[in-house]
Amino acid sequence: MYVVLLGPPGSGKGTQGSIIAEQLRISHLSTGDLFREILQNPSHPLYPQVQVVDEGKLVSDDVVNLVVEDGIRKPEYRNGVIFDGYPRTIAQARALDCMLAAMDKKVDLVLDLDVTQDVLLFRILGRQVCPKCKKVFHERQGFKNCPDCGGPLVRRNDDNEETILQRLEEYRKKTAPLQEYYSKSKAVYIKLYIDDASKTAEDVNKEILELMKQNNVLYEVV
Ligand SMILES: [Zn+2]
């Protein structure tokens, strides 16, 4: 099964991606991880093209597509993939369709996490990070120090209302064409509306599984 995950920064996309990947026994593919893997291996055929990212230059659709195509052919992705952070553009979505078609596969499901601006602001503005172990918490949990390693929790500088609204606006502009592309495609399109900040990742996951059942795309859950 091949799943595309859409959702703004702070929507819990990464978390849901990992949970669902485990539940469906498919692999969670993040392009960031694939890029890092290639950068650690200078003899990789895509190393020269990927290296420019390390120099802070923008990557073209072509390079991202090549990296994903190289990635999904690996044995660990054979059972299926949940894509997180890819595709980001129509060109990438088309390329993904071609790659999968060449493997006699297709995008089966698109999960669109539609989180309201209020919920995003609540989550991100209350976010606290442990600089030592990188774990993320929320103010409402009431921790002053990291419950795991004891380090004092801090906030990220760019977690302020202005930057969040900017990021969100950018996301909306970029994603609208993708939402349209996939809603017209053969993939099952599930939009999950999240307007309640008290919902936990488990709550959201239950709702996703329920909607998948209703849409007949839930075959087996671990
Ligand atoms: Zn810690």
mmCIF file of C-alpha atoms and ligand atoms in Angstrom:
data_model
loop_
_atom_site.group_PDB
_atom_site.id
_atom_site.type_symbol
_atom_site.label_atom_id
_atom_site.label_comp_id
_atom_site.label_asym_id
_atom_site.label_seq_id
_atom_site.Cartn_x
_atom_site.Cartn_y
_atom_site.Cartn_z
ATOM 1 C CA MET A 1 0.000 0.000 0.000
ATOM 2 C CA TYR A 2 1.286 3.459 -0.919
ATOM 3 C CA VAL A 3 0.120 6.395 1.164
ATOM 4 C CA VAL A 4 0.769 10.117 0.740
ATOM 5 C CA LEU A 5 0.528 12.191 3.906
ATOM 6 C CA LEU A 6 -0.369 15.881 3.677
ATOM 7 C CA GLY A 7 -0.451 18.288 6.590
ATOM 8 C CA PRO A 8 1.028 21.608 7.701
ATOM 9 C CA PRO A 9 4.010 21.920 10.034
ATOM 10 C CA GLY A 10 2.763 21.076 13.522
ATOM 11 C CA SER A 11 -0.063 18.848 12.264
ATOM 12 C CA GLY A 12 1.483 15.730 13.758
ATOM 13 C CA LYS A 13 2.231 14.329 10.313
ATOM 14 C CA GLY A 14 5.526 12.764 11.325
ATOM 15 C CA THR A 15 4.004 11.129 14.405
ATOM 16 C CA GLN A 16 0.997 9.744 12.526
ATOM 17 C CA GLY A 17 3.304 8.622 9.716
ATOM 18 C CA SER A 18 5.352 6.436 12.065
ATOM 19 C CA ILE A 19 2.320 5.015 13.892
ATOM 20 C CA ILE A 20 0.448 4.172 10.689
ATOM 21 C CA ALA A 21 3.528 2.697 9.045
ATOM 22 C CA GLU A 22 3.812 0.264 11.935
ATOM 23 C CA GLN A 23 0.106 -0.535 11.940
ATOM 24 C CA LEU A 24 0.067 -1.281 8.216
ATOM 25 C CA ARG A 25 3.518 -2.911 8.187
ATOM 26 C CA ILE A 26 4.757 -0.488 5.589
ATOM 27 C CA SER A 27 7.753 1.847 5.708
ATOM 28 C CA HIS A 28 7.729 5.483 6.710
ATOM 29 C CA LEU A 29 9.757 7.324 4.100
ATOM 30 C CA SER A 30 11.109 10.771 4.831
ATOM 31 C CA THR A 31 13.086 12.422 2.057
ATOM 32 C CA GLY A 32 15.307 14.032 4.704
ATOM 33 C CA ASP A 33 16.453 10.584 5.836
ATOM 34 C CA LEU A 34 17.157 9.483 2.255
ATOM 35 C CA PHE A 35 19.224 12.623 1.638
ATOM 36 C CA ARG A 36 21.222 12.076 4.821
ATOM 37 C CA GLU A 37 21.900 8.453 3.889
ATOM 38 C CA ILE A 38 23.268 9.430 0.493
ATOM 39 C CA LEU A 39 25.409 12.192 1.996
ATOM 40 C CA GLN A 40 27.088 9.616 4.201
ATOM 41 C CA ASN A 41 28.051 7.589 1.166
ATOM 42 C CA PRO A 42 30.233 9.541 -1.321
ATOM 43 C CA SER A 43 30.279 6.595 -3.744
ATOM 44 C CA HIS A 44 26.494 6.727 -4.136
ATOM 45 C CA PRO A 45 25.627 7.615 -7.773
ATOM 46 C CA LEU A 46 23.410 10.490 -6.600
ATOM 47 C CA TYR A 47 25.995 11.912 -4.188
ATOM 48 C CA PRO A 48 27.151 14.796 -6.444
ATOM 49 C CA GLN A 49 23.591 16.010 -7.013
ATOM 50 C CA VAL A 50 22.602 15.650 -3.387
ATOM 51 C CA GLN A 51 25.697 17.395 -2.092
ATOM 52 C CA VAL A 52 24.409 20.784 -3.261
ATOM 53 C CA VAL A 53 21.719 20.538 -0.572
ATOM 54 C CA ASP A 54 24.459 20.393 1.997
ATOM 55 C CA GLU A 55 25.832 23.629 0.591
ATOM 56 C CA GLY A 56 22.460 25.216 1.323
ATOM 57 C CA LYS A 57 21.317 25.337 -2.286
ATOM 58 C CA LEU A 58 17.756 24.517 -3.205
ATOM 59 C CA VAL A 59 17.147 21.054 -4.639
ATOM 60 C CA SER A 60 15.289 20.721 -7.890
ATOM 61 C CA ASP A 61 12.250 18.487 -8.324
ATOM 62 C CA ASP A 62 14.395 16.260 -10.533
ATOM 63 C CA VAL A 63 16.919 15.545 -7.791
ATOM 64 C CA VAL A 64 14.243 14.878 -5.169
ATOM 65 C CA ASN A 65 12.495 12.520 -7.578
ATOM 66 C CA LEU A 66 15.711 10.628 -8.319
ATOM 67 C CA VAL A 67 16.407 10.243 -4.609
ATOM 68 C CA VAL A 68 12.899 8.896 -3.925
ATOM 69 C CA GLU A 69 13.018 6.574 -6.925
ATOM 70 C CA ASP A 70 16.326 5.201 -5.699
ATOM 71 C CA GLY A 71 14.901 4.877 -2.173
ATOM 72 C CA ILE A 72 11.629 3.067 -2.853
ATOM 73 C CA ARG A 73 13.416 0.335 -4.774
ATOM 74 C CA LYS A 74 15.203 -0.772 -1.638
ATOM 75 C CA PRO A 75 13.996 -4.043 -0.123
ATOM 76 C CA GLU A 76 12.823 -2.403 3.099
ATOM 77 C CA TYR A 77 10.223 -0.432 1.139
ATOM 78 C CA ARG A 78 8.867 -3.428 -0.765
ATOM 79 C CA ASN A 79 5.728 -3.824 1.348
ATOM 80 C CA GLY A 80 4.605 -0.289 0.778
ATOM 81 C CA VAL A 81 5.437 3.222 1.806
ATOM 82 C CA ILE A 82 3.915 6.116 3.645
ATOM 83 C CA PHE A 83 5.430 9.282 2.160
ATOM 84 C CA ASP A 84 6.046 12.138 4.567
ATOM 85 C CA GLY A 85 7.138 15.437 3.043
ATOM 86 C CA TYR A 86 6.903 14.159 -0.511
ATOM 87 C CA PRO A 87 5.512 15.026 -3.005
ATOM 88 C CA ARG A 88 5.578 18.767 -2.428
ATOM 89 C CA THR A 89 4.834 19.900 -5.972
ATOM 90 C CA ILE A 90 2.711 18.726 -8.879
ATOM 91 C CA ALA A 91 5.878 17.799 -10.787
ATOM 92 C CA GLN A 92 6.866 15.540 -7.889
ATOM 93 C CA ALA A 93 3.371 14.033 -7.675
ATOM 94 C CA ARG A 94 3.451 13.195 -11.383
ATOM 95 C CA ALA A 95 6.926 11.703 -11.066
ATOM 96 C CA LEU A 96 5.757 9.569 -8.146
ATOM 97 C CA ASP A 97 2.849 8.259 -10.215
ATOM 98 C CA CYS A 98 5.296 7.275 -12.983
ATOM 99 C CA MET A 99 7.712 5.563 -10.572
ATOM 100 C CA LEU A 100 4.944 3.562 -8.974
ATOM 101 C CA ALA A 101 3.384 2.696 -12.347
ATOM 102 C CA ALA A 102 6.751 1.297 -13.448
ATOM 103 C CA MET A 103 6.553 -1.010 -10.416
ATOM 104 C CA ASP A 104 2.927 -1.822 -11.216
ATOM 105 C CA LYS A 105 1.805 0.133 -8.143
ATOM 106 C CA LYS A 106 -0.058 3.353 -7.464
ATOM 107 C CA VAL A 107 -0.830 5.829 -4.710
ATOM 108 C CA ASP A 108 -3.677 4.066 -2.916
ATOM 109 C CA LEU A 109 -4.468 6.573 -0.247
ATOM 110 C CA VAL A 110 -3.950 10.255 0.524
ATOM 111 C CA LEU A 111 -4.291 11.302 4.165
ATOM 112 C CA ASP A 112 -4.778 15.010 4.532
ATOM 113 C CA LEU A 113 -4.447 16.281 8.107
ATOM 114 C CA ASP A 114 -6.463 19.462 8.107
ATOM 115 C CA VAL A 115 -5.600 21.096 11.398
ATOM 116 C CA THR A 116 -7.143 24.467 12.217
ATOM 117 C CA GLN A 117 -4.914 27.480 12.719
ATOM 118 C CA ASP A 118 -5.945 27.736 16.392
ATOM 119 C CA VAL A 119 -4.890 24.178 17.117
ATOM 120 C CA LEU A 120 -1.575 24.652 15.305
ATOM 121 C CA LEU A 121 -0.861 27.836 17.244
ATOM 122 C CA PHE A 122 -1.739 26.159 20.534
ATOM 123 C CA ARG A 123 0.521 23.208 19.787
ATOM 124 C CA ILE A 124 3.495 25.101 18.437
ATOM 125 C CA LEU A 125 3.385 28.103 20.801
ATOM 126 C CA GLY A 126 3.299 25.753 23.772
ATOM 127 C CA ARG A 127 6.061 23.556 22.443
ATOM 128 C CA GLN A 128 9.084 22.961 24.653
ATOM 129 C CA VAL A 129 12.200 21.139 23.618
ATOM 130 C CA CYS A 130 14.891 19.388 25.619
ATOM 131 C CA PRO A 131 18.189 20.639 24.162
ATOM 132 C CA LYS A 132 19.993 17.555 25.486
ATOM 133 C CA CYS A 133 17.875 14.667 24.185
ATOM 134 C CA LYS A 134 15.789 16.634 21.628
ATOM 135 C CA LYS A 135 12.476 15.339 22.990
ATOM 136 C CA VAL A 136 9.462 17.597 22.513
ATOM 137 C CA PHE A 137 6.874 18.421 25.163
ATOM 138 C CA HIS A 138 3.986 20.843 25.655
ATOM 139 C CA GLU A 139 3.538 23.486 28.337
ATOM 140 C CA ARG A 140 0.236 21.952 29.385
ATOM 141 C CA GLN A 141 2.166 18.904 30.619
ATOM 142 C CA GLY A 142 3.613 21.202 33.255
ATOM 143 C CA PHE A 143 7.259 20.109 33.034
ATOM 144 C CA LYS A 144 10.075 22.541 33.828
ATOM 145 C CA ASN A 145 12.748 19.940 33.242
ATOM 146 C CA CYS A 146 12.922 17.034 30.829
ATOM 147 C CA PRO A 147 11.288 14.009 32.509
ATOM 148 C CA ASP A 148 13.739 11.737 30.674
ATOM 149 C CA CYS A 149 17.142 13.332 31.172
ATOM 150 C CA GLY A 150 16.500 16.201 33.597
ATOM 151 C CA GLY A 151 17.691 18.976 31.282
ATOM 152 C CA PRO A 152 15.838 22.323 31.473
ATOM 153 C CA LEU A 153 13.207 22.675 28.725
ATOM 154 C CA VAL A 154 13.407 25.604 26.302
ATOM 155 C CA ARG A 155 11.355 27.072 23.468
ATOM 156 C CA ARG A 156 12.551 27.388 19.904
ATOM 157 C CA ASN A 157 13.185 30.923 18.734
ATOM 158 C CA ASP A 158 11.175 30.504 15.567
ATOM 159 C CA ASP A 159 8.137 29.153 17.406
ATOM 160 C CA ASN A 160 6.386 32.525 17.511
ATOM 161 C CA GLU A 161 3.009 33.463 16.123
ATOM 162 C CA GLU A 162 4.348 35.473 13.200
ATOM 163 C CA THR A 163 6.652 32.742 11.870
ATOM 164 C CA ILE A 164 4.019 30.060 12.364
ATOM 165 C CA LEU A 165 1.405 32.001 10.395
ATOM 166 C CA GLN A 166 3.979 32.602 7.665
ATOM 167 C CA ARG A 167 4.872 28.907 7.475
ATOM 168 C CA LEU A 168 1.193 28.023 7.375
ATOM 169 C CA GLU A 169 0.452 30.468 4.576
ATOM 170 C CA GLU A 170 3.367 29.086 2.565
ATOM 171 C CA TYR A 171 2.157 25.548 3.164
ATOM 172 C CA ARG A 172 -1.385 26.383 2.025
ATOM 173 C CA LYS A 173 -0.178 27.998 -1.171
ATOM 174 C CA LYS A 174 2.080 25.080 -2.027
ATOM 175 C CA THR A 175 -0.338 22.347 -1.057
ATOM 176 C CA ALA A 176 -3.581 23.548 -2.611
ATOM 177 C CA PRO A 177 -2.594 22.307 -6.093
ATOM 178 C CA LEU A 178 -1.583 18.919 -4.649
ATOM 179 C CA GLN A 179 -4.887 18.574 -2.827
ATOM 180 C CA GLU A 180 -6.661 19.226 -6.087
ATOM 181 C CA TYR A 181 -4.413 16.820 -7.994
ATOM 182 C CA TYR A 182 -5.075 13.977 -5.574
ATOM 183 C CA SER A 183 -8.767 14.611 -5.114
ATOM 184 C CA LYS A 184 -9.119 14.083 -8.865
ATOM 185 C CA SER A 185 -6.888 10.992 -8.886
ATOM 186 C CA LYS A 186 -7.882 7.375 -8.321
ATOM 187 C CA ALA A 187 -6.420 7.375 -4.823
ATOM 188 C CA VAL A 188 -8.818 7.308 -1.884
ATOM 189 C CA TYR A 189 -8.697 10.787 -0.392
ATOM 190 C CA ILE A 190 -9.267 11.068 3.336
ATOM 191 C CA LYS A 191 -9.368 14.475 4.936
ATOM 192 C CA LEU A 192 -9.236 14.568 8.690
ATOM 193 C CA TYR A 193 -10.445 17.804 10.214
ATOM 194 C CA ILE A 194 -8.772 18.532 13.545
ATOM 195 C CA ASP A 195 -10.143 21.506 15.485
ATOM 196 C CA ASP A 196 -9.704 20.251 19.028
ATOM 197 C CA ALA A 197 -6.329 20.890 20.628
ATOM 198 C CA SER A 198 -6.964 18.407 23.423
ATOM 199 C CA LYS A 199 -6.912 15.465 21.004
ATOM 200 C CA THR A 200 -3.913 13.199 21.485
ATOM 201 C CA ALA A 201 -1.950 11.433 18.758
ATOM 202 C CA GLU A 202 -3.799 8.218 19.732
ATOM 203 C CA ASP A 203 -7.192 9.917 19.314
ATOM 204 C CA VAL A 204 -6.235 11.186 15.875
ATOM 205 C CA ASN A 205 -4.859 7.791 14.916
ATOM 206 C CA LYS A 206 -8.105 6.051 15.920
ATOM 207 C CA GLU A 207 -10.069 8.472 13.749
ATOM 208 C CA ILE A 208 -7.769 7.864 10.791
ATOM 209 C CA LEU A 209 -8.176 4.084 11.092
ATOM 210 C CA GLU A 210 -11.950 4.471 11.397
ATOM 211 C CA LEU A 211 -12.092 6.593 8.227
ATOM 212 C CA MET A 212 -9.869 4.081 6.433
ATOM 213 C CA LYS A 213 -12.297 1.305 7.389
ATOM 214 C CA GLN A 214 -15.238 3.322 6.106
ATOM 215 C CA ASN A 215 -13.393 3.886 2.828
ATOM 216 C CA ASN A 216 -12.425 0.224 2.464
ATOM 217 C CA VAL A 217 -8.710 0.897 2.461
ATOM 218 C CA LEU A 218 -7.933 -0.762 5.768
ATOM 219 C CA TYR A 219 -6.814 -4.291 5.022
ATOM 220 C CA GLU A 220 -4.815 -5.302 8.028
ATOM 221 C CA VAL A 221 -3.843 -3.558 11.200
ATOM 222 C CA VAL A 222 -1.087 -4.862 13.427
HETATM 223 ZN ZN ZN B 1 15.895 15.335 27.755
#
